[in-house]
Every structure is written in C-alpha cells, then in structure tokens.
GROMACS .gro file of C-alpha atoms in nm:
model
   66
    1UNK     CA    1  -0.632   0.015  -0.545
    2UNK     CA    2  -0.584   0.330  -0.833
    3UNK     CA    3  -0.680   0.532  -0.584
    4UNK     CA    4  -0.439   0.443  -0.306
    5UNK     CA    5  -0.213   0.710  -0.188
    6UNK     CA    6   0.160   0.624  -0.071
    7UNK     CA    7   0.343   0.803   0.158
    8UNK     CA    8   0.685   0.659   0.228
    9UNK     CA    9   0.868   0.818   0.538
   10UNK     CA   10   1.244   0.800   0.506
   11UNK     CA   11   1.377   0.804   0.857
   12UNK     CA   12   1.758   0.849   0.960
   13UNK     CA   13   1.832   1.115   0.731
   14UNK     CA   14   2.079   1.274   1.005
   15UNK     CA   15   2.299   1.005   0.963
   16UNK     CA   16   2.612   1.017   0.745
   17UNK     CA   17   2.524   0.655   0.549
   18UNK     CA   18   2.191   0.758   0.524
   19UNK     CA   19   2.070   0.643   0.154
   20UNK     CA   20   1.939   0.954  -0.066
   21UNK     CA   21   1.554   1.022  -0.067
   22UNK     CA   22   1.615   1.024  -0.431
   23UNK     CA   23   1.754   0.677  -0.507
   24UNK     CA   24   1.440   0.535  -0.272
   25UNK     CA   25   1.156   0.500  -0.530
   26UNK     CA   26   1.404   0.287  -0.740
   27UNK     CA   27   1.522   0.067  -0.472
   28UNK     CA   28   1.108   0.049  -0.371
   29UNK     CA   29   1.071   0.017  -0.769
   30UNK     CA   30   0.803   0.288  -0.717
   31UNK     CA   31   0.848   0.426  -1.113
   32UNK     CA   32   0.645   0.164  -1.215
   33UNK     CA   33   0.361   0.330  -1.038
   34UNK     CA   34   0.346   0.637  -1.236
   35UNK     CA   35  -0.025   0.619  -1.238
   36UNK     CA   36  -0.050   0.631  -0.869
   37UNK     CA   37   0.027   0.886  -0.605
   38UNK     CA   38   0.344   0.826  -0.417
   39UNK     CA   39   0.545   1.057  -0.204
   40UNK     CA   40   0.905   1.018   0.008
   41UNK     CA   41   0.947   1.237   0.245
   42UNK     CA   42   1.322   1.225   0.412
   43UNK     CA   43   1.277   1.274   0.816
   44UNK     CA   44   1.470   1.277   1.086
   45UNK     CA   45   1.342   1.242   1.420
   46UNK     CA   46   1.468   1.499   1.640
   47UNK     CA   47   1.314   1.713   1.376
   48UNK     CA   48   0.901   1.728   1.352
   49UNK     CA   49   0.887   1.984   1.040
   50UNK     CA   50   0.988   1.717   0.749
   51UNK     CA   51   0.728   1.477   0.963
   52UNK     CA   52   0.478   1.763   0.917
   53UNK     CA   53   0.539   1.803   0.577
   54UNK     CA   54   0.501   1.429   0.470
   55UNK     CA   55   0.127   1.462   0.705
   56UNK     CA   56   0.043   1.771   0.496
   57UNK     CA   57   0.090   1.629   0.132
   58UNK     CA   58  -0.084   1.305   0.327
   59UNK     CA   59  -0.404   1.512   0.406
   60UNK     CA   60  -0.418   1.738   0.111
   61UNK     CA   61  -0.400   1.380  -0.106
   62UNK     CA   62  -0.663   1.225   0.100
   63UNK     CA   63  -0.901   1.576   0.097
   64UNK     CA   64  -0.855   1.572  -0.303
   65UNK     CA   65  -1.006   1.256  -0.328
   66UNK     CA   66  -1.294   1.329  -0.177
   0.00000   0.00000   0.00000
C-alpha cells in the first residue's frame, strides 16, 4: 500500500454550498498520509478540463512508478 496513489475528485464545485477543495484532505484526514501521494481535484461536471486535469496528474503518477 506505500505505493498507492489517491486521486480524490471533488464534484459540485458550481454550486454555491459547495465545501472548499482545500478544507477536503482534513475532513478525509488525508495529512496523515504525508508519505503517500494524494491529490483533490475540484470538478464540476458540465466542465471536462478540471476532469482532465485530475486524469493527467492520475497518469503521470501511475507512469512515475513504473
């Protein structure tokens, strides 16, 4: 499991109660996991570029572990 990559999408981010993408690693109690690789990435899904961007760090990750 140390080499287990997280990526975390945080949907609704159009929305006015929407929670920040920066209070989401707490509430996830991702800090903790400072040793491991963890990413949020704050979507919204009439929007594919944030989606894109969460695949990209996803694949680079993945390719650096090889």
């Amino acid at each position: 499991m140390m080499d287990t990559v997280l990526l975390v999408f945080a949907n609704k981010h159009d929305l006015p109660n929407a929670m920040n993408a920066a209070k989401i690693p707490d509430r996830l109690g991702l800090y903790p996991l400072h040793h491991r690789n963890w990413y949020i990435q704050a979507t919204c899904a009439t929007s594919k570029d944030e989606f894109y961007k969460g695949l990209d760090w996803l694949s680079i990750q993945l390719w650096n572990k090889k």
